[in-house]
Coordinates of C-alpha atoms and ligand atoms in Angstrom, one line a residue:
X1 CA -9.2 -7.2 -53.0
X2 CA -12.6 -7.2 -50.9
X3 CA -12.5 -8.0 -47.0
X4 CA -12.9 -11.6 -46.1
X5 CA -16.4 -11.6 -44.5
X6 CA -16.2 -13.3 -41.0
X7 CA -19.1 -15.4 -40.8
X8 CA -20.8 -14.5 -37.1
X9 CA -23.6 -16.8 -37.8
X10 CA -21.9 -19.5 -38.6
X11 CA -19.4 -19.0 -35.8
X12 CA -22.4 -18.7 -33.1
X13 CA -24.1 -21.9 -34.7
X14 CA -20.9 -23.6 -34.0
X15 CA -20.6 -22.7 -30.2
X16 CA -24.6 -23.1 -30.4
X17 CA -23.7 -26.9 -30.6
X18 CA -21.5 -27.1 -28.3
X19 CA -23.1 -25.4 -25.5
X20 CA -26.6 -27.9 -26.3
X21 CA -24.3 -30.5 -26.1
X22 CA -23.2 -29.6 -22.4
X23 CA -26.7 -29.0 -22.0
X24 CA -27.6 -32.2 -22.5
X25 CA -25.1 -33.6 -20.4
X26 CA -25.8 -31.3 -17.2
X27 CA -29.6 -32.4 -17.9
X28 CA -28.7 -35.6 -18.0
X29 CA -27.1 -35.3 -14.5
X30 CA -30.2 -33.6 -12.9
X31 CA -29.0 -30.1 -13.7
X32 CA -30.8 -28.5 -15.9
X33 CA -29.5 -24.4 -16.8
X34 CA -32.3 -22.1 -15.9
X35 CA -32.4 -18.1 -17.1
X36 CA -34.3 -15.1 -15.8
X37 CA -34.7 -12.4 -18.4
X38 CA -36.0 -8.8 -16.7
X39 CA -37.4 -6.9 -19.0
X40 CA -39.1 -3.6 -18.0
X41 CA -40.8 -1.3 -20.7
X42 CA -41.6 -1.4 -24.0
X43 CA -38.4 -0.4 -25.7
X44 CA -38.5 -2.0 -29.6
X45 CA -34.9 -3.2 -29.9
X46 CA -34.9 -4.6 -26.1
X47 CA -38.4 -6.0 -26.9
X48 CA -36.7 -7.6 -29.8
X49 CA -33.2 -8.8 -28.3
X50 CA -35.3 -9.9 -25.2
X51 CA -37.5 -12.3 -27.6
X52 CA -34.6 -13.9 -29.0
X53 CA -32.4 -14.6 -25.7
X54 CA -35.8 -16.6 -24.6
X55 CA -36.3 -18.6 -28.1
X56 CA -32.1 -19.9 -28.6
X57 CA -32.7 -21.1 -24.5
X58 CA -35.6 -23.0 -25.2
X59 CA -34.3 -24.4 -28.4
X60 CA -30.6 -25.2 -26.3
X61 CA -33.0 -26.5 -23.8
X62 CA -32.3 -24.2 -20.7
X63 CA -35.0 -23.9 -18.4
X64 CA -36.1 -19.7 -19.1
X65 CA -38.5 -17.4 -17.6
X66 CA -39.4 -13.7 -18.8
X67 CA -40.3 -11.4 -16.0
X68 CA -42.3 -8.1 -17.6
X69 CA -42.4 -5.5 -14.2
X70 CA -44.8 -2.4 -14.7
X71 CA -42.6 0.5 -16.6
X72 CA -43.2 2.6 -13.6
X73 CA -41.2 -0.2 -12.0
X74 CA -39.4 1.7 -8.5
X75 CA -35.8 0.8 -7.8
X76 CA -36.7 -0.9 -4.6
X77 CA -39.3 -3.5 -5.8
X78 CA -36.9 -3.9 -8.7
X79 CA -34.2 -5.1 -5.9
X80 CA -37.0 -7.5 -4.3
X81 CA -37.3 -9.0 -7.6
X82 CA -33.2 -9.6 -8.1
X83 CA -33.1 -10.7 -4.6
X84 CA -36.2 -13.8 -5.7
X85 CA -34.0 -15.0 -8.4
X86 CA -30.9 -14.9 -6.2
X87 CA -32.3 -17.0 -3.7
X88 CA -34.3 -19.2 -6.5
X89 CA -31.7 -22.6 -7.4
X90 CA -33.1 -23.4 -10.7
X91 CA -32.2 -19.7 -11.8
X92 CA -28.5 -20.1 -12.8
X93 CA -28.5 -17.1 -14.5
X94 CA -30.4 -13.3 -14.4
X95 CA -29.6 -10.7 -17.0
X96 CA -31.7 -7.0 -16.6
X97 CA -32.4 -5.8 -20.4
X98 CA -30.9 -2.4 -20.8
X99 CA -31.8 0.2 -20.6
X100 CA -34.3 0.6 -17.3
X101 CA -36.5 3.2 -17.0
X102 CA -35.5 7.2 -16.2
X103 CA -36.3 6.6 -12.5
X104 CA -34.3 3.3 -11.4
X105 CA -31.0 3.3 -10.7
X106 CA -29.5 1.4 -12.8
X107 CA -26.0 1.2 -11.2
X108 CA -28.0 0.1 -8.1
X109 CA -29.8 -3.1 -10.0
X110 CA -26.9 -4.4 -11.3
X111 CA -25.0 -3.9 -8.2
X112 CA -27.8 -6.6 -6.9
X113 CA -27.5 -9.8 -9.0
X114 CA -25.6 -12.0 -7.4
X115 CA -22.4 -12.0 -9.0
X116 CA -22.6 -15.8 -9.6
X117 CA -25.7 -15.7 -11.9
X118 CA -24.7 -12.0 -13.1
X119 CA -24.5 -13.8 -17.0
X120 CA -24.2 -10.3 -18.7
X121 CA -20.9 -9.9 -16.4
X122 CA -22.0 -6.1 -15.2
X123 CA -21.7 -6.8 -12.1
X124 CA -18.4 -4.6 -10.2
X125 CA -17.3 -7.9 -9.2
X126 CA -17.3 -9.5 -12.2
X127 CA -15.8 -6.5 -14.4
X128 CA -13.0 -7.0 -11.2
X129 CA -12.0 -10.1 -12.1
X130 CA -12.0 -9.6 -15.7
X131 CA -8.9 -6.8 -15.3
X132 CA -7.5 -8.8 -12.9
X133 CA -7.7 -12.3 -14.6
X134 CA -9.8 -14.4 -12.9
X135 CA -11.9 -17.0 -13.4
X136 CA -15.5 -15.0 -13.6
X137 CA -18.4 -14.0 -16.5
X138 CA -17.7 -12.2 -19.0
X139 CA -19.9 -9.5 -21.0
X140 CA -21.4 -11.4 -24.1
X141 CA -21.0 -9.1 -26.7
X142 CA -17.2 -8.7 -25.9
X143 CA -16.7 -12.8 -25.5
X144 CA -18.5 -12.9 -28.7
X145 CA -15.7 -10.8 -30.4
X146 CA -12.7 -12.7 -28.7
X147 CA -14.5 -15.9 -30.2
X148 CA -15.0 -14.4 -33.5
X149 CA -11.2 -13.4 -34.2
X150 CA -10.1 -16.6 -32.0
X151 CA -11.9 -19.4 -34.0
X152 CA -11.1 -17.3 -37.4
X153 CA -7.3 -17.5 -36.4
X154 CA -6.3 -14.0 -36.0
X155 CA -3.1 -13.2 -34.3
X156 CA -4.2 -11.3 -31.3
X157 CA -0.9 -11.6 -29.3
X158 CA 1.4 -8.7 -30.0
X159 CA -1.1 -6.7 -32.3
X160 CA -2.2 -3.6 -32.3
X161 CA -5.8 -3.4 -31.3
X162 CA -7.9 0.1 -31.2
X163 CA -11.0 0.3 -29.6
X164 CA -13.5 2.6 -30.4
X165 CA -16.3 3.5 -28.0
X166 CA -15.8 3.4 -24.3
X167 CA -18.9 1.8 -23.1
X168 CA -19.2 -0.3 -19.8
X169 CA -21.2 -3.4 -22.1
X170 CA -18.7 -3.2 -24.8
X171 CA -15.9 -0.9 -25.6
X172 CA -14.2 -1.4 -21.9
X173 CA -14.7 -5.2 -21.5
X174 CA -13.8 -5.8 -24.9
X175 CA -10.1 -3.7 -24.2
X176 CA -9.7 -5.9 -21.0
X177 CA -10.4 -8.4 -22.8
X178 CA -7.6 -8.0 -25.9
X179 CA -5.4 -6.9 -23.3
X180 CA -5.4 -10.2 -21.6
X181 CA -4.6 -11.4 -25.2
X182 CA -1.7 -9.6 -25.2
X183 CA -2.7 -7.2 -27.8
X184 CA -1.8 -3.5 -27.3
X185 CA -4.6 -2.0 -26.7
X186 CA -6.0 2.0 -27.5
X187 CA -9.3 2.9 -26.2
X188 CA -10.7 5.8 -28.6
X189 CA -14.0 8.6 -27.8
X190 CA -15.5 11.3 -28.3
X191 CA -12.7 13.2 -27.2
X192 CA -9.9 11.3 -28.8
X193 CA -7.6 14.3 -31.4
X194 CA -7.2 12.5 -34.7
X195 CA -9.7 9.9 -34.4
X196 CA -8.8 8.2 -38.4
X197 CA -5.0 8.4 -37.4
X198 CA -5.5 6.5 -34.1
X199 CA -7.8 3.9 -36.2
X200 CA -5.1 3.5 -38.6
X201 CA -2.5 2.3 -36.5
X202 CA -4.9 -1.0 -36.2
X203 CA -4.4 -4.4 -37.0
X204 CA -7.9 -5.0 -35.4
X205 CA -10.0 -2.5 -35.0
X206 CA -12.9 -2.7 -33.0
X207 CA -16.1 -0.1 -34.3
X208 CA -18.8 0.5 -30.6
X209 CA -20.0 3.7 -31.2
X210 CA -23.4 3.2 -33.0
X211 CA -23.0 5.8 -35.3
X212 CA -24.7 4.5 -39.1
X213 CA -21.1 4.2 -41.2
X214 CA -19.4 6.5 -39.5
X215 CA -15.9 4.5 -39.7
X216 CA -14.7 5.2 -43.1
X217 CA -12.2 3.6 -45.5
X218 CA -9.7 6.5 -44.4
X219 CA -9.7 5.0 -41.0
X220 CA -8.7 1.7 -41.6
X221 CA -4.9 0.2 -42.5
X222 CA -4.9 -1.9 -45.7
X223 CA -5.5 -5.5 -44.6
X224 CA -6.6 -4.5 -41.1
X225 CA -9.3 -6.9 -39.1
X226 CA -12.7 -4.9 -38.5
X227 CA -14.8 -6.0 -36.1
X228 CA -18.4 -3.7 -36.5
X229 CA -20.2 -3.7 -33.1
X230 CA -23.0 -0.9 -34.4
X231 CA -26.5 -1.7 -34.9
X232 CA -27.6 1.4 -37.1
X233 CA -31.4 1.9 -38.4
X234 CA -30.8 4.1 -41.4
X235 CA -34.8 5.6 -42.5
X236 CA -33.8 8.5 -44.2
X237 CA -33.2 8.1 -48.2
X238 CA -30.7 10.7 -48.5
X239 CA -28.7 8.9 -45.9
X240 CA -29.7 5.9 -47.3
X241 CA -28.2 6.7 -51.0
X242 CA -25.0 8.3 -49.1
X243 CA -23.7 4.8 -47.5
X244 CA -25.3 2.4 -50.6
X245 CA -26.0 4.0 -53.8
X246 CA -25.7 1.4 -56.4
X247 CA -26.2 -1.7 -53.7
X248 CA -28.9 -3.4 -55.8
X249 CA -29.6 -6.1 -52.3
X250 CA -29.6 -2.8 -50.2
X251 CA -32.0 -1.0 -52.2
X252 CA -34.8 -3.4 -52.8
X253 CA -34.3 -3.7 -48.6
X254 CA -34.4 -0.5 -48.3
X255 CA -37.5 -0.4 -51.1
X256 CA -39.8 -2.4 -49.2
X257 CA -39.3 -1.8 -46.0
X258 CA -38.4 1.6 -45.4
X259 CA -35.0 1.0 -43.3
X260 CA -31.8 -1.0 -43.6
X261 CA -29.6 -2.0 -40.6
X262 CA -26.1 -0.7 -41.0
X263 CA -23.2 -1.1 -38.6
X264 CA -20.6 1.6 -37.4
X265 CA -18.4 0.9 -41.0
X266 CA -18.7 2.7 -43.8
X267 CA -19.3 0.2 -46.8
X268 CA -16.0 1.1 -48.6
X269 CA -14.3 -0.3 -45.5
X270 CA -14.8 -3.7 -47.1
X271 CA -12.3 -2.3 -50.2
X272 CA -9.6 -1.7 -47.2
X273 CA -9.8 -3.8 -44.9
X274 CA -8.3 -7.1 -44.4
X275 CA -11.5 -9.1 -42.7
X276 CA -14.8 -7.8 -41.6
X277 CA -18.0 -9.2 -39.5
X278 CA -21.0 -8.0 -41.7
X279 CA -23.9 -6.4 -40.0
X280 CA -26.5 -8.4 -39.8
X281 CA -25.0 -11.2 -39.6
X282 CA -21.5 -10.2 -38.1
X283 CA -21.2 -10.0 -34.4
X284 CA -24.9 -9.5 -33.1
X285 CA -25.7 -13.2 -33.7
X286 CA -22.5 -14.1 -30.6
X287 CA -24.3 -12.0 -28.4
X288 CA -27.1 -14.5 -27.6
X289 CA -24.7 -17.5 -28.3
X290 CA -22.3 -16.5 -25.9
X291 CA -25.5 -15.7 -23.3
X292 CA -26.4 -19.2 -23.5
X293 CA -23.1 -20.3 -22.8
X294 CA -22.4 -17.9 -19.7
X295 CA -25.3 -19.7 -18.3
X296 CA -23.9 -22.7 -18.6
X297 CA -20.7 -21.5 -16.8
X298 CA -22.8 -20.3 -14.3
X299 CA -24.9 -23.4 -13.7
X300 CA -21.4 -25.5 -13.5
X301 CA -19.5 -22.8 -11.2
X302 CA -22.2 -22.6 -8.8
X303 CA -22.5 -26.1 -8.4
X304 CA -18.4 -26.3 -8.1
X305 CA -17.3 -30.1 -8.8
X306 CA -20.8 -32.0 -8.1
X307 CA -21.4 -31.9 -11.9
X308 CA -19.5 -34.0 -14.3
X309 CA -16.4 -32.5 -15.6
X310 CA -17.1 -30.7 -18.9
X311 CA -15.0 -30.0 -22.0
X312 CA -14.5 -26.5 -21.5
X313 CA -16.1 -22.8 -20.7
Ligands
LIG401 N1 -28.8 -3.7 -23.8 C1 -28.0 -3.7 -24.9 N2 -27.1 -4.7 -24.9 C2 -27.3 -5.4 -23.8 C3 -26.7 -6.5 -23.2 O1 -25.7 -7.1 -23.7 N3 -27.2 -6.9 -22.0 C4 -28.2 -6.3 -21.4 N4 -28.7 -6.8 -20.2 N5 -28.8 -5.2 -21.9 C5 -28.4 -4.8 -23.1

């Protein structure tokens, strides 16, 4: 039987409403959300992911601003920038687009959002209280997950969850994060010895590596949840007619524009598996809905109990 298709953009328009609706209420008590996006360079995809964290907060009705530095941005008047928006009270929340430039340190940047409007939860302190189970942000792709399996009723307590990909925005957060679920967790890489037989112990398998289809239906236990984190432009035709030969949608895509998106799971996957998030579609659309509602944490935590108690986040 084919994998149940877990609907991320359904999911995310559900905790789309819910986070307007807080909206609304902080607005209506004088506090309105406000978001810095830093975006330095003309990468496509940041260009692109950028461009749609700045439309969902203006439809949600946070207050956002886009700051475009020079590419040849240094690390020190990158700091002076952080430091504005850490002094600034409308900003609730300042996320950095990844990746900077060659010559700034990234580490460095992060390092210098306060950790009370750090919304993409890089900051040390933040990825601190994560593993330790504190009240803090949390990285938006890996909350986006946790929401996606939570609100589609999958037993997390108990299972046996693999990670694969070790990555400080995904793959590690997203561990911490099942851990705390009570999960037991594996971490896979590029140096993991029997990769498939690792992913097969699974009962939710997590796919970060960002390599077009590379989980195949060999890695995955009948019935299993897959959760596909990649984000894979496939251009090349033979590549193309390896993953989706006889995909009539796929092909006219593929037809007319020249490239398909494809996640880290091999199509057949979806013969195996138990659940999957499709890509597009799958978990990408969480990432900004789960941005929007960090910065709504943030506006509430930083202003402790003088807002109106809220229903939850
Ligand atoms: N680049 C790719 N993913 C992300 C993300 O979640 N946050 C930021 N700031 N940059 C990214």
């Amino acid at each position: 039987m084919a994998a149940f298709i877990l609907d991320g953009k359904k999911i995310a328009n559900d905790i789309r409403a819910e986070v307007a609706s807080e909206i609304r209420t902080l607005t209506a008590a004088g506090v309105r959300p406000g978001l810095a996006v830093i975006l330095v360079g003309n990468n496509p995809a940041s260009e692109i992911y950028v461009r749609g964290k700045v439309k969902t907060s203006e439809e949600l009705g946070i207050y956002s601003e886009k700051l475009t530095p020079p590419p040849t941005i240094s690390t020190e008047a990158l700091l002076k920038i952080v430091a504005d928006l850490n002094r600034r009270d409308e900003i609730d929340g300042i996320l950095v687009q990844l990746p900077l430039p060659a010559q700034v340190d990234s580490k460095r940047v992060l390092m210098a959002v306060d950790p009370a409007k750090d919304v993409d939860g890089f900051h040390p302190m933040n990825v601190g209280f994560l593993s330790t189970q504190r009240p803090g942000l949390v990285p938006c792709t890996p909350a986006g997950i946790m929401e996606i399996l939570r609100r589609s009723n999958i037993p997390i307590a108990g299972r046996e969850a693999v990670v694969v990909g070790r990555s400080d925005i995904v793959g590690k957060p997203t561990a911490m994060l099942l851990l705390n679920a009570n999960a037991t967790v594996t971490v896979c890489h590029s140096k993991t010895r029997d990769l498939p037989a690792v992913c097969r112990r699974a009962d939710i398998l997590i796919a970060a590596i960002g390599r077009a289809g590379m989980i195949t239906r060999d890695f995955v236990k009948p019935g299993a949840t897959v959760i596909d984190v990649g984000m894979n432009k496939v251009t090349d035709a033979a590549e193309f007619n390896s993953l989706f030969a006889g995909d009539r949608k796929r092909e006219d895509i593929f037809r007319t524009s020249g490239s398909t998106l494809i996640g880290d799971l091999h199509p057949q996957v979806a013969e195996v598996a138990g659940a999957i998030t499709p890509v597009p579609g799958g978990v990408g659309p969480l990432t900004i809905a789960m941005l929007m509602a960090n910065t709504v944490k943030a506006a509430k935590m930083r202003r402790g109990s003088r807002v109106p108690e809220l229903s939850k986040a």
